[in-house]
Structure formats: structure tokens, C-alpha cells
Coordinates of C-alpha atoms and ligand atoms in Angstrom, one line a residue:
M1 CA 3.1 18.2 3.5
P2 CA 4.7 18.4 7.0
P3 CA 7.2 15.4 7.3
E4 CA 7.3 15.4 11.0
R5 CA 3.6 15.0 11.3
L6 CA 3.5 12.1 8.9
I7 CA 6.6 10.4 10.5
G8 CA 5.0 10.9 13.9
W9 CA 1.8 9.2 12.7
F10 CA 3.9 6.4 11.3
G11 CA 5.5 5.9 14.7
T12 CA 2.2 4.8 16.2
H13 CA 0.5 3.2 13.2
E14 CA 3.3 1.4 11.4
R15 CA 2.5 -2.3 10.8
D16 CA 4.9 -4.8 12.2
L17 CA 6.0 -6.4 8.9
P18 CA 8.9 -8.8 9.0
W19 CA 10.8 -7.2 6.2
R20 CA 11.0 -4.0 8.2
D21 CA 13.2 -5.6 10.7
P22 CA 16.5 -3.6 10.6
A23 CA 18.4 -6.9 10.5
C24 CA 17.0 -7.7 7.1
T25 CA 19.5 -7.8 4.3
G26 CA 19.2 -6.1 0.9
W27 CA 18.4 -9.5 -0.6
Q28 CA 15.6 -10.2 1.9
I29 CA 14.1 -6.8 1.2
L30 CA 14.4 -7.3 -2.5
V31 CA 12.4 -10.5 -2.2
S32 CA 9.7 -8.7 -0.3
E33 CA 9.5 -5.9 -2.8
I34 CA 9.2 -8.3 -5.7
M35 CA 6.5 -10.3 -4.0
L36 CA 4.6 -7.2 -2.9
Q37 CA 4.5 -5.6 -6.4
Q38 CA 1.2 -7.2 -7.3
T39 CA 0.2 -9.1 -4.3
P40 CA -1.3 -7.9 -1.0
V41 CA 0.7 -7.9 2.2
S42 CA -1.5 -10.6 3.9
R43 CA -0.7 -13.1 1.1
V44 CA 3.0 -12.3 1.0
L45 CA 3.8 -12.8 4.8
E46 CA 4.1 -16.5 4.9
P47 CA 5.8 -17.1 1.5
W48 CA 8.3 -14.4 2.3
R49 CA 9.2 -16.1 5.6
M50 CA 9.6 -19.4 3.8
W51 CA 11.7 -18.0 1.0
V52 CA 14.2 -16.1 3.2
E53 CA 14.7 -19.1 5.4
R54 CA 15.2 -21.4 2.4
W55 CA 17.2 -19.0 0.3
P56 CA 18.9 -16.6 2.8
V57 CA 21.4 -15.4 0.2
P58 CA 21.1 -15.1 -3.6
S59 CA 23.5 -18.0 -4.2
A60 CA 21.2 -20.4 -2.3
M61 CA 18.5 -19.7 -4.9
A62 CA 20.8 -19.5 -7.8
V63 CA 21.7 -23.2 -7.6
E64 CA 18.1 -24.3 -7.7
P65 CA 16.3 -25.1 -11.0
A66 CA 13.9 -22.3 -12.0
G67 CA 11.0 -24.7 -11.7
E68 CA 11.7 -25.2 -8.0
V69 CA 11.4 -21.4 -7.5
L70 CA 8.2 -21.3 -9.5
R71 CA 6.9 -24.1 -7.3
A72 CA 7.7 -22.2 -4.2
W73 CA 6.1 -19.1 -5.7
G74 CA 2.8 -21.0 -5.3
K75 CA -0.3 -18.8 -5.8
L76 CA 1.3 -15.4 -5.5
G77 CA 0.3 -14.7 -9.1
Y78 CA 2.2 -13.1 -12.0
P79 CA 4.9 -15.9 -11.8
R80 CA 7.2 -14.2 -14.2
R81 CA 8.3 -12.2 -11.2
A82 CA 9.7 -15.5 -9.7
L83 CA 11.5 -16.4 -12.9
R84 CA 13.1 -13.0 -13.1
L85 CA 14.1 -13.1 -9.4
H86 CA 15.8 -16.5 -10.0
E87 CA 17.7 -14.9 -12.9
C88 CA 18.6 -12.0 -10.7
S89 CA 19.9 -14.4 -7.9
K90 CA 22.3 -15.9 -10.4
V91 CA 23.7 -12.5 -11.4
L92 CA 24.0 -11.4 -7.8
A93 CA 25.8 -14.6 -6.8
R94 CA 28.1 -14.5 -9.8
D95 CA 28.9 -10.7 -10.2
H96 CA 28.0 -8.9 -7.0
G97 CA 29.5 -10.9 -4.2
D98 CA 26.2 -12.6 -3.3
R99 CA 24.6 -9.4 -2.2
V100 CA 22.3 -6.8 -3.7
P101 CA 24.3 -3.7 -4.7
D102 CA 23.4 -0.5 -2.9
D103 CA 23.2 2.0 -5.8
V104 CA 20.1 2.5 -8.0
E105 CA 22.0 2.5 -11.3
T106 CA 23.6 -0.9 -10.7
M107 CA 20.4 -2.4 -9.5
L108 CA 18.6 -1.2 -12.7
T109 CA 21.0 -3.5 -14.7
L110 CA 19.7 -6.6 -12.9
P111 CA 17.1 -8.9 -14.3
G112 CA 13.6 -8.0 -13.2
I113 CA 14.6 -4.8 -11.3
G114 CA 12.7 -1.7 -12.4
D115 CA 12.6 1.8 -11.2
Y116 CA 10.3 1.2 -8.3
T117 CA 12.2 -1.9 -6.9
A118 CA 15.6 -0.4 -7.3
R119 CA 14.6 2.7 -5.3
A120 CA 12.7 0.8 -2.7
V121 CA 15.7 -1.4 -2.0
A122 CA 18.1 1.6 -2.0
C123 CA 15.8 3.4 0.5
F124 CA 14.6 0.6 2.8
A125 CA 17.6 -1.6 2.8
Y126 CA 20.4 1.0 2.5
G127 CA 18.8 4.1 4.0
Q128 CA 19.2 6.3 0.9
A129 CA 17.3 9.5 0.3
V130 CA 15.8 8.4 -3.0
P131 CA 12.1 8.9 -4.0
V132 CA 10.1 5.7 -3.8
V133 CA 6.8 5.8 -5.8
D134 CA 4.2 3.0 -5.8
T135 CA 0.5 3.2 -6.5
N136 CA -0.2 4.2 -2.9
V137 CA 2.3 7.1 -3.0
R138 CA 1.0 8.3 -6.3
R139 CA -2.5 8.5 -4.9
V140 CA -1.5 10.3 -1.7
I141 CA 0.5 12.9 -3.6
A142 CA -2.4 13.3 -6.1
R143 CA -4.8 14.2 -3.3
A144 CA -2.6 15.9 -0.7
V145 CA -0.4 17.9 -3.1
H146 CA -2.4 18.3 -6.4
G147 CA -5.9 18.2 -5.0
R148 CA -7.0 15.4 -7.4
E149 CA -8.8 12.3 -6.2
Q150 CA -6.8 10.0 -8.5
P151 CA -3.3 10.3 -10.0
G152 CA -2.8 10.5 -13.8
N153 CA -0.9 8.0 -15.8
P154 CA 2.5 7.1 -14.3
S155 CA 5.2 9.4 -15.5
R156 CA 8.6 10.8 -14.6
R157 CA 6.8 13.6 -12.8
D158 CA 5.8 11.2 -10.1
L159 CA 9.4 10.7 -9.1
D160 CA 10.0 14.5 -9.2
D161 CA 6.9 15.1 -7.0
A162 CA 8.0 12.5 -4.5
E163 CA 11.6 13.8 -4.5
A164 CA 10.4 17.3 -3.8
L165 CA 8.7 16.1 -0.6
L166 CA 11.6 14.3 0.9
P167 CA 12.9 15.9 4.1
R168 CA 16.6 16.6 4.6
S169 CA 16.8 14.0 7.3
G170 CA 14.8 10.9 7.8
A171 CA 13.9 10.5 4.1
P172 CA 13.7 6.6 4.2
R173 CA 11.3 6.7 7.2
F174 CA 9.2 9.5 5.5
S175 CA 9.0 7.4 2.3
A176 CA 7.8 4.3 4.3
A177 CA 5.3 6.5 6.1
L178 CA 3.9 7.9 2.8
M179 CA 3.4 4.4 1.5
E180 CA 1.8 3.2 4.7
L181 CA -0.6 6.2 4.7
G182 CA -1.7 5.2 1.2
A183 CA -2.1 1.6 2.2
L184 CA -4.0 2.2 5.4
V185 CA -5.7 5.6 5.4
C186 CA -5.7 7.3 2.0
T187 CA -7.1 4.2 0.3
A188 CA -8.5 4.2 -3.2
R189 CA -12.0 4.0 -2.0
N190 CA -13.3 5.6 1.2
P191 CA -10.2 7.4 2.4
K192 CA -10.3 7.8 6.2
C193 CA -9.6 11.5 6.2
D194 CA -10.8 11.9 9.9
N195 CA -7.9 9.7 10.9
C196 CA -5.3 11.3 8.6
P197 CA -2.3 13.3 9.8
L198 CA -2.4 15.4 6.6
V199 CA -5.1 17.8 7.8
D200 CA -4.0 20.4 5.2
C201 CA -4.7 18.0 2.3
T202 CA -5.4 20.0 -0.9
W203 CA -8.1 17.6 -2.1
V204 CA -10.1 17.9 1.1
R205 CA -9.7 21.7 1.2
R206 CA -11.1 21.9 -2.3
G207 CA -14.2 20.0 -1.3
R208 CA -13.1 16.6 -2.5
P209 CA -13.8 17.1 -6.3
A210 CA -14.7 13.9 -8.0
H211 CA -12.4 12.2 -10.4
T212 CA -13.1 13.4 -14.0
G213 CA -10.6 11.2 -15.9
P214 CA -11.3 7.8 -17.5
P215 CA -12.9 5.3 -15.0
R216 CA -10.5 3.0 -13.2
K217 CA -10.5 -0.4 -14.9
A218 CA -11.6 -3.2 -12.5
Q219 CA -9.1 -6.1 -12.5
K220 CA -10.9 -9.2 -13.7
F221 CA -9.5 -12.6 -13.1
A222 CA -12.3 -15.2 -13.6
G223 CA -12.3 -16.4 -17.2
T224 CA -9.1 -14.6 -18.2
D225 CA -6.0 -16.1 -19.8
R226 CA -4.3 -15.3 -16.5
Q227 CA -6.7 -17.7 -14.7
V228 CA -6.1 -20.4 -17.3
R229 CA -2.3 -19.9 -17.0
G230 CA -2.6 -20.3 -13.3
L231 CA -4.6 -23.6 -13.6
L232 CA -2.0 -25.0 -16.0
L233 CA 0.9 -24.0 -13.7
D234 CA -1.0 -25.6 -10.8
V235 CA -0.7 -29.0 -12.5
L236 CA 3.0 -28.6 -13.1
R237 CA 3.7 -27.3 -9.6
G238 CA 1.9 -30.3 -8.2
T239 CA 4.3 -32.8 -9.8
T240 CA 8.1 -33.1 -9.6
G241 CA 8.6 -34.2 -13.2
S242 CA 6.9 -33.7 -16.5
V243 CA 3.3 -34.4 -17.5
D244 CA 1.7 -35.3 -20.8
R245 CA -0.5 -32.8 -22.6
A246 CA -3.7 -34.6 -21.7
K247 CA -3.1 -33.7 -18.0
L248 CA -3.0 -30.1 -18.9
D249 CA -5.9 -30.2 -21.4
V250 CA -8.4 -31.2 -18.7
V251 CA -8.0 -28.1 -16.6
W252 CA -9.8 -25.8 -19.1
T253 CA -12.2 -27.5 -21.5
S254 CA -14.7 -24.7 -22.0
D255 CA -12.5 -22.8 -24.5
T256 CA -9.8 -24.9 -26.0
A257 CA -8.4 -22.0 -28.1
Q258 CA -8.0 -20.0 -24.9
R259 CA -6.3 -22.9 -23.2
D260 CA -3.8 -23.4 -26.1
R261 CA -3.1 -19.7 -26.1
A262 CA -2.4 -19.7 -22.4
L263 CA -0.1 -22.7 -22.7
D264 CA 1.7 -21.1 -25.6
S265 CA 2.2 -17.9 -23.5
L266 CA 3.7 -19.9 -20.7
L267 CA 6.2 -21.5 -23.1
V268 CA 7.0 -18.1 -24.6
D269 CA 7.6 -16.6 -21.1
G270 CA 9.9 -19.4 -20.3
L271 CA 7.8 -20.6 -17.4
V272 CA 7.1 -24.0 -18.9
E273 CA 9.2 -26.2 -21.2
I274 CA 8.6 -29.1 -23.5
T275 CA 10.8 -32.1 -22.9
T276 CA 12.5 -34.0 -25.7
D277 CA 9.8 -36.6 -25.6
G278 CA 7.0 -34.0 -25.9
R279 CA 5.9 -33.7 -22.3
Y280 CA 5.5 -30.5 -20.3
C281 CA 7.4 -29.4 -17.2
L282 CA 8.3 -26.3 -15.2
A283 CA 11.3 -24.3 -16.4
G284 CA 14.6 -26.0 -15.9
E285 CA 13.1 -29.4 -15.0
G286 CA 13.2 -31.0 -18.4
Ligands
SF4_301 S1 -6.9 13.9 4.2 FE1 -8.0 12.2 3.2 S2 -7.6 12.5 1.0 FE2 -6.1 13.8 2.1 S3 -4.3 12.6 2.3 FE3 -5.5 12.2 4.1 S4 -6.8 10.4 3.7 FE4 -5.9 11.2 1.8

């Protein structure tokens, strides 16, 4: 994969995303990476701007109750991310001089920071030549390098593959370009090969063999526990205090066992708490 060609393509096709501003701090980039993990760019733009204005440094978030962070998370989905980021802000403020450390090993000790996030922050915030592997990168490598339409299950090999591609200089820009190519051109369905800078792509040279592994699971939302959890959280986000159980029960009446299960899981995850008088509130607001 010729790095200069990919980086050249990135130079003219890079999206103007606010967290790519060179003035962004490690903390601001960390916030963007956490938000982007399971939510599309278009839905992250506005919340990210609000968050970095409201909480420009970790200590600004750390002094807030967790519920306030969950409220600001709004409908970004998978709200445990917000809770973990709040925990992370406390550790950063207390132990790391109110900034995100710049080495992967230390970042991996922080709450909610996994392999991908640690490397993404090291690369995009601190310019380090570390491999950054997300779903898009895995797909581009599967096609362009291995000649397969879809990547296999995530494994350590993904990092090795990405590391082997990194150029001697300009590695962070190359990594950003690879991710961008997967997001804009080498998409899961209907890759736009005619507009792709990787004309020597192995999958295309092999005649685009069809995926032979297990079919990709479609992500359902309607009717799932995740939907019910979201409805319950909506009630609590919409109030500044606690609510009684009846206010929660009305949001999902078609399957009361499912509703109870969803509420229990919110309690277990620490997103919701029960007050001493038996009412329900967001974490830290009891
Ligand atoms: S040529 Fe097509 S399949 Fe190959 S990397 Fe480019 S977009 Fe993806």
C-alpha cells in the first residue's frame, strides 16, 4: 500500500472535523474518540463542541456529579461510555496533572480506555507512530492487503498488520488517512473503488471474491433491551431530581419483564441509583 498516494488522497478529501484542529488537546481528542466509538460523526459534532466548551479540562468534568455527565451525553447511545469518561476525568485531574498522558501503557490504566482509544489518542493528539485500528481500518486492510471482502474476528494480528503498513515518517497522517478511506470510500457496502487511491488493491485484483464467512449481524435497536434502557434514561435525564417508579414503568408497558430487566441492568451498570426513599435518579444525584 503506497503511503504517499494515500496521504496525497487524504490531503484533498479529508473532512474538516473540529477534533482534527492541531490546537486540540489530548483531553479534547479523547472525548471525541470515546464519542465516536459507536456513534456516527454527524451525531457527535454538536455534543463534542458543547462538551469541550463546558469541560475544557478533565478537572472541570471531575467536579460534576456523574448524572450531569449522563444528562449531557443525551442520545449518543451506549451511555456507559459517559460514565467511564467521568471516572477517567477524576483520575486525570487527581493523578496526571489534569491532562491525558502521552504514552499508551499509562493510558491503558485509565478507566474506560482500551487498546483502540489509547492508540488513537497517542497518534492523533501526540503524533506517535503507533498503529490505530478501528472497524474501518480493519476492512481496508482486509481488502487492500489480504484480498478479502470482510475482516475476520478482531485479533492481535490487526495491530501487527496496521503496524507493518506505517511509513517511517508521517505515520499519524497515514493512520488518519487509512481511517478516512474506510469511512468514505472503502465502505462496508458498495465500496467506491473507482474513486480509491489504492488502485493495486488485492481484493479488486482477485476479482472481488465474495465474503464466505458467517453473515454480518445486522444491529437491531427497536424492541431491544437497549431501546428500553434508553427510554428509562430519557425520563431521568429529563428531570433534575429523582422520580418514583411509576414514572419509569409507563415508558414500556408491552413487556414488563423486559422493562424490569432493563432497569436492573441500569442499576448494575451504575447509571441509575435508588435513593434512600426508594425513588430513582441518575448516578450521583441521589
Ligand atoms: S479499491 Fe475498492 S476495495 Fe480496494 S481499498 Fe479501494 S475502495 Fe476498498
